[in-house]
PDB file of C-alpha atoms and ligand atoms in Angstrom:
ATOM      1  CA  UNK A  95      14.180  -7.862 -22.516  1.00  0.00           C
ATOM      2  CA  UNK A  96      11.585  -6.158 -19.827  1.00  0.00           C
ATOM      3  CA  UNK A  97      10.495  -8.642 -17.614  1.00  0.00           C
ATOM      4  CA  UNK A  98       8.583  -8.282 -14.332  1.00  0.00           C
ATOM      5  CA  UNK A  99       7.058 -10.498 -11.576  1.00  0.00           C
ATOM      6  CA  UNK A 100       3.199 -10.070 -11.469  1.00  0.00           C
ATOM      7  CA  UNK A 101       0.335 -11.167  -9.239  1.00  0.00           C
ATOM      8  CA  UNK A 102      -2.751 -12.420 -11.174  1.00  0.00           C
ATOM      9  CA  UNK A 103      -6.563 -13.229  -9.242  1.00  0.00           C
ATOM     10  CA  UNK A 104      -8.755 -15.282 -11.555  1.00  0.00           C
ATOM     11  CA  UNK A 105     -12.330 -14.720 -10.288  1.00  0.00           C
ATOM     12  CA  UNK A 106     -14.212 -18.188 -10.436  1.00  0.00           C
ATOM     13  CA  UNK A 107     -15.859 -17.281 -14.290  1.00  0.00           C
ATOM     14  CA  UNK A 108     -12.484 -17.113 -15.797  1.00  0.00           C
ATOM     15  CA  UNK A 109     -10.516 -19.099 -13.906  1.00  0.00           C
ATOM     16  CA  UNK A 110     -10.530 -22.547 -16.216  1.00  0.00           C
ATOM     17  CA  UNK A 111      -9.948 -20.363 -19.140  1.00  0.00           C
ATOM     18  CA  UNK A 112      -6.595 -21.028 -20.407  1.00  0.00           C
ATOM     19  CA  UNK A 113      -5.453 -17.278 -20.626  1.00  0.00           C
ATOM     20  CA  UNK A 114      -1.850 -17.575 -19.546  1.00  0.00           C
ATOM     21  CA  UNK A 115      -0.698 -19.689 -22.343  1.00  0.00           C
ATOM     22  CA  UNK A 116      -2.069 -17.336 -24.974  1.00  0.00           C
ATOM     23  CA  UNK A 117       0.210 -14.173 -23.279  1.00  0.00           C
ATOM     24  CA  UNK A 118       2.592 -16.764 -25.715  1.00  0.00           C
ATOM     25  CA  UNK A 119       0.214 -17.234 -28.753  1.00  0.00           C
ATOM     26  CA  UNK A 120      -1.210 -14.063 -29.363  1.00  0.00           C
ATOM     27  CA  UNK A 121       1.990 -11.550 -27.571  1.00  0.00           C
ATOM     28  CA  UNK A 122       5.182 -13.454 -28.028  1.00  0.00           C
ATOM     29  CA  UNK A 123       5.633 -13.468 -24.240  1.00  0.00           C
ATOM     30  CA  UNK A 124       7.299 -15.844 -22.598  1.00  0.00           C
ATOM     31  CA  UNK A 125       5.972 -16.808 -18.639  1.00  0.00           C
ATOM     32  CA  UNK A 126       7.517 -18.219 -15.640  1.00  0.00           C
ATOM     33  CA  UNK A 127       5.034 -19.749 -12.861  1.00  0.00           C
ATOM     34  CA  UNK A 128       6.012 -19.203  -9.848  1.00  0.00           C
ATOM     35  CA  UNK A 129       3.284 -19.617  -7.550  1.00  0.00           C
ATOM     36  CA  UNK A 130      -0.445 -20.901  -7.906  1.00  0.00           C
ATOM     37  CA  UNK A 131      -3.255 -22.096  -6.233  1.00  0.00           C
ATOM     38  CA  UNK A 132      -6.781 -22.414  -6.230  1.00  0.00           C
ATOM     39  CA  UNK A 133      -9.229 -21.571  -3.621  1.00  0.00           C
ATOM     40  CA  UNK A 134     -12.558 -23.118  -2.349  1.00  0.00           C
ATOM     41  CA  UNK A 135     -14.424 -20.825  -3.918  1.00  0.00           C
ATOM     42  CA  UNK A 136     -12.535 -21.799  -7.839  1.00  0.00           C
ATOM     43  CA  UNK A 137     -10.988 -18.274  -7.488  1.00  0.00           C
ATOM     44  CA  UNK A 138      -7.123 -18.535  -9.047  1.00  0.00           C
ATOM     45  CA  UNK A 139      -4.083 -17.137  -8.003  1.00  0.00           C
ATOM     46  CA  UNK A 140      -0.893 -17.080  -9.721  1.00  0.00           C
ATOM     47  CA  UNK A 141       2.648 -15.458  -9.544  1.00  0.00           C
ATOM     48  CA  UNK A 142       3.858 -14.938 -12.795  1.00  0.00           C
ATOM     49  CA  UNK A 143       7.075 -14.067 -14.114  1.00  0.00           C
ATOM     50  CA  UNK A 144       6.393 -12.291 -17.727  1.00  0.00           C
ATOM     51  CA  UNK A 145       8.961 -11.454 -20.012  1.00  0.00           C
ATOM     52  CA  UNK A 146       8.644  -9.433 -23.334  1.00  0.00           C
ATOM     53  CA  UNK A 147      11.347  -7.958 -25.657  1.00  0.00           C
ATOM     54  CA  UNK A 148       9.304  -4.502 -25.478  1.00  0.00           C
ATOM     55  CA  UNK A 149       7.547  -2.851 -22.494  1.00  0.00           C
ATOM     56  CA  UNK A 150       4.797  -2.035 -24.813  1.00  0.00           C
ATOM     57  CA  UNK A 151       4.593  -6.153 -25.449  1.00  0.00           C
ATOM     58  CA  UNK A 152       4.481  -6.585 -22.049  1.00  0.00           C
ATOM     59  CA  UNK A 153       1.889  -4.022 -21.477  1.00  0.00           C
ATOM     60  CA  UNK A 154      -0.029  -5.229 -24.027  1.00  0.00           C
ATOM     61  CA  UNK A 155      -0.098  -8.788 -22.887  1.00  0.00           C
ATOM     62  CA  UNK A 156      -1.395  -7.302 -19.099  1.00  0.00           C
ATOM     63  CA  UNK A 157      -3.951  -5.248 -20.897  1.00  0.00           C
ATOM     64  CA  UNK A 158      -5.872  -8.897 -22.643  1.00  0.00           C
ATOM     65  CA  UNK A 159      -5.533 -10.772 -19.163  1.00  0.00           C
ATOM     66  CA  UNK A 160      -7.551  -7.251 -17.404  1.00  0.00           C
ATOM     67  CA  UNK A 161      -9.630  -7.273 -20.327  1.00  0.00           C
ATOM     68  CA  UNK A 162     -10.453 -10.986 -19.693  1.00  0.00           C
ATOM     69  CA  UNK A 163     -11.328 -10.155 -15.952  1.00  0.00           C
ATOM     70  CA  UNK A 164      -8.386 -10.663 -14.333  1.00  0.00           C
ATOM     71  CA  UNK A 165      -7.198  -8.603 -11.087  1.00  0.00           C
ATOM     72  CA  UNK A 166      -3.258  -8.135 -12.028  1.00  0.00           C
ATOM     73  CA  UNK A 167      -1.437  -6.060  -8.989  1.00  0.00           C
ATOM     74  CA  UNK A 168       2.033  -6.532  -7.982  1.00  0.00           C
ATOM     75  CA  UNK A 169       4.526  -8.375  -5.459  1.00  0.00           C
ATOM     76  CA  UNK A 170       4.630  -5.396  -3.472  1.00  0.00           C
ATOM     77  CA  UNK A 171       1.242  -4.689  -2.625  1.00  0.00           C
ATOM     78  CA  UNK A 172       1.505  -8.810  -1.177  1.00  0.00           C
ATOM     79  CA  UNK A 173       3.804  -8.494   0.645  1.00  0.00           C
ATOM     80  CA  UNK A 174       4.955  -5.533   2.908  1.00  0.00           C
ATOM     81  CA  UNK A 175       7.958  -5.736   5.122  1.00  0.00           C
ATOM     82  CA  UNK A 176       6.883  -3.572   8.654  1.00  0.00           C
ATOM     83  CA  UNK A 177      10.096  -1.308   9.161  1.00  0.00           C
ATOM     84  CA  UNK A 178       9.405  -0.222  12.793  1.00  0.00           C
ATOM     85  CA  UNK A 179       9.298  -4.109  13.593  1.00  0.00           C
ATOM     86  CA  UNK A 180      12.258  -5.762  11.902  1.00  0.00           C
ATOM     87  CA  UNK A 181      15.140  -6.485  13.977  1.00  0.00           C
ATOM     88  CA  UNK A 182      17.353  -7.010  10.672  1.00  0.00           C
ATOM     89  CA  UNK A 183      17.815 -10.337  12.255  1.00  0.00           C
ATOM     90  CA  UNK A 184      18.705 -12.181   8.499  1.00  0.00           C
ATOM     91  CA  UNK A 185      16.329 -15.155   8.865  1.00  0.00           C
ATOM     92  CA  UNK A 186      14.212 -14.523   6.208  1.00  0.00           C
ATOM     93  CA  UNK A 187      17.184 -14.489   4.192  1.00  0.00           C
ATOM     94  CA  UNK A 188      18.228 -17.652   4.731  1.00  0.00           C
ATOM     95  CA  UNK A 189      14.541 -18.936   3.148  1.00  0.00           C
ATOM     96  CA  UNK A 190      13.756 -16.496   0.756  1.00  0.00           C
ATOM     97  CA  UNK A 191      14.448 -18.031  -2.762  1.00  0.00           C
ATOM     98  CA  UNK A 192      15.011 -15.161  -4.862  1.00  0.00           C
ATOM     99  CA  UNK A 193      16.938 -12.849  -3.274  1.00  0.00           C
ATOM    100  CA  UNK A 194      14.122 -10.319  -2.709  1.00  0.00           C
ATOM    101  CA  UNK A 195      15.541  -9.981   1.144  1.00  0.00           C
ATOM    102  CA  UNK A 196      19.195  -9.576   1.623  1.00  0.00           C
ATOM    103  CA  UNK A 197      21.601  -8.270   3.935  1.00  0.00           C
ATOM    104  CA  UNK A 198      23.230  -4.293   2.724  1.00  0.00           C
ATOM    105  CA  UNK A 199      26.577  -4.650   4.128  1.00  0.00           C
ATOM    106  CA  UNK A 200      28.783  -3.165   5.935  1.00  0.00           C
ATOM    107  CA  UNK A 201      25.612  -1.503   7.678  1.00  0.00           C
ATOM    108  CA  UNK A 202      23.972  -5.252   7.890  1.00  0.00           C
ATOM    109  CA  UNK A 203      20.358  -4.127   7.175  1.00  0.00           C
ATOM    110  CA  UNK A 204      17.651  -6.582   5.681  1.00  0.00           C
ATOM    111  CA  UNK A 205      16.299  -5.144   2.307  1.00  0.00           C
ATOM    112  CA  UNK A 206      12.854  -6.009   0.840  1.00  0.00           C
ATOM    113  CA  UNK A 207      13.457  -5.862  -3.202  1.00  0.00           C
ATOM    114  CA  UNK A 208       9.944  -6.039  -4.076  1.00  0.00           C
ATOM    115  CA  UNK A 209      11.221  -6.756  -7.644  1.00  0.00           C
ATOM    116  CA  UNK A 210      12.154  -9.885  -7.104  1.00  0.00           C
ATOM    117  CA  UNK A 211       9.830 -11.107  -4.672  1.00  0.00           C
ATOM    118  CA  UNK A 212       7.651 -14.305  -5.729  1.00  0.00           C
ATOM    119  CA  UNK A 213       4.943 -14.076  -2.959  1.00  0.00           C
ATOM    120  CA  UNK A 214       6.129 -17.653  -1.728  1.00  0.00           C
ATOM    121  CA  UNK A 215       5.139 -16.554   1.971  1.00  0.00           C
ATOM    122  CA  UNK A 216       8.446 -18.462   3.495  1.00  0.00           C
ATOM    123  CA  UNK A 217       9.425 -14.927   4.774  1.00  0.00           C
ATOM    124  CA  UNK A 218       5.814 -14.884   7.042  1.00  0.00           C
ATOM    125  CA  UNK A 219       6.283 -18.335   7.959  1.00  0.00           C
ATOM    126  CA  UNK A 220      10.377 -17.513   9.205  1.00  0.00           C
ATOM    127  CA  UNK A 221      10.308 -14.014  10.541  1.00  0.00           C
ATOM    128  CA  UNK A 222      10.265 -13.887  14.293  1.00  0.00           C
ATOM    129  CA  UNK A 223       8.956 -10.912  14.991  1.00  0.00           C
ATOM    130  CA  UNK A 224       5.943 -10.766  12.144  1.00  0.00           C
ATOM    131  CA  UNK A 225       7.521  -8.003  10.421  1.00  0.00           C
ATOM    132  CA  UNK A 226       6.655 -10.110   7.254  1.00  0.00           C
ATOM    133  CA  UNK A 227       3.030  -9.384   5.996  1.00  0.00           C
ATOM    134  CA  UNK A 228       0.465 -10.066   3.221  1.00  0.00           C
ATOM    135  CA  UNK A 229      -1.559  -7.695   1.721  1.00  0.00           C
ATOM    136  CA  UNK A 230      -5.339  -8.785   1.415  1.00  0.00           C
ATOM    137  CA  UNK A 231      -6.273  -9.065  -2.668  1.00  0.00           C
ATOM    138  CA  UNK A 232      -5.155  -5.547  -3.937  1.00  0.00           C
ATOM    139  CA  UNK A 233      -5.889  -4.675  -7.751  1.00  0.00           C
ATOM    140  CA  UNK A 234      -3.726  -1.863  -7.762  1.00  0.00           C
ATOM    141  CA  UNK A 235      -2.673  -0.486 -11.238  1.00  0.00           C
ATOM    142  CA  UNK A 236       0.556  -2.316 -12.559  1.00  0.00           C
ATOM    143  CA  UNK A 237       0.846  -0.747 -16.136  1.00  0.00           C
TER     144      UNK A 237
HETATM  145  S1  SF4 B 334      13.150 -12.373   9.732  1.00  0.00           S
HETATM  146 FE1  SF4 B 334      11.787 -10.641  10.225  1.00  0.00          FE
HETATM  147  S2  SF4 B 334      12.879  -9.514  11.812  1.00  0.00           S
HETATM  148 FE2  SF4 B 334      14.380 -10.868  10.850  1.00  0.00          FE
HETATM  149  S3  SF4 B 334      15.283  -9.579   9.234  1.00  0.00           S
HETATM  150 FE3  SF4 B 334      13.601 -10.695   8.287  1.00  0.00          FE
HETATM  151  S4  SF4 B 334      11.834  -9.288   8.440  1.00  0.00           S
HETATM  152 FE4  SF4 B 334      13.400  -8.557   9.872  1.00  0.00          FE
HETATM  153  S1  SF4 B 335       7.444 -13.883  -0.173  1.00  0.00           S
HETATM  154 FE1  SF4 B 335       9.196 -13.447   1.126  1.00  0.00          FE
HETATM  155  S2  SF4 B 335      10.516 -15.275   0.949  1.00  0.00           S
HETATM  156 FE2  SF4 B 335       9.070 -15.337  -0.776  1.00  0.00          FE
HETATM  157  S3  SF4 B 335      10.117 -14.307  -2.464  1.00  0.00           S
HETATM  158 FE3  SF4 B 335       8.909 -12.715  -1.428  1.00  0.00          FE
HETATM  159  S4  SF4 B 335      10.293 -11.798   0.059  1.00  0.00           S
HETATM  160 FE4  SF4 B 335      11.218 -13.771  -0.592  1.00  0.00          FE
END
């Protein structure tokens, strides 16, 4: 199974379209929502969790959404963890759901997994010392 957390911006001309559910219909994918919201401007945003039983599914599946218009990038160009700021404190441990921050032991270093991270934002709202960041809209390549 190949499955990867991906960030998808619906630009207000697609964004009532029902695309997601036919990653299922027309791929065989199967899709975890993590995240969504609209803006005031009808733009979409979504944090998807897509899951194929071939890579070349799953790329095939990103390919129709970017053919549709939609901006696919991922977690990692979200949400940046600033290195020279972090005090390795552990609070945005404590609130981050999936495990995409943890503490290495013995050396007791805060990680970023950008893997696993579902752009909630709890990590922004926690950390003390705004080492937690979000990327403005990115449309980097993810396939
Ligand atoms: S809350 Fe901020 S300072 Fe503390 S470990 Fe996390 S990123 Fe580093
Ligand atoms: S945004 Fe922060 S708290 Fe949320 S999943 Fe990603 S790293 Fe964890």
């Amino acid at each position: 199974m190949y499955s990867k957390i991906i960030i998808l911006h619906f630009p207000a001309e697609v964004a009532q379209k029902a695309l997601v559910c036919q990653l299922t219909i027309k791929f065989d994918l199967m899709f975890n929502i993590l995240n969504a919201r609209i803006s005031n401007r009808k733009e979409g945003f979504m944090v998807l969790e897509l899951s194929s039983a071939t890579r070349s599914g799953f790329n095939q599946g990103v390919k129709f959404l970017k053919d549709q218009g939609v901006e696919v990038s991922n977690p990692e160009q979200q949400i940046f963890k600033d290195e020279e700021i972090c005090t390795h404190c552990g609070a945005c441990t404590a609130v981050c759901p999936t495990e995409a921050l943890y503490i290495k032991r013995p050396e007791m270093e805060v990680i970023f997994n950008k893997d696993k991270c579902s752009v909630c934002e709890l990590c922004i709202l926690t950390c003390p010392t705004r080492a937690m960041g979000l990327f403005s809209k990115n449309t980097e390549e993810v396939i």
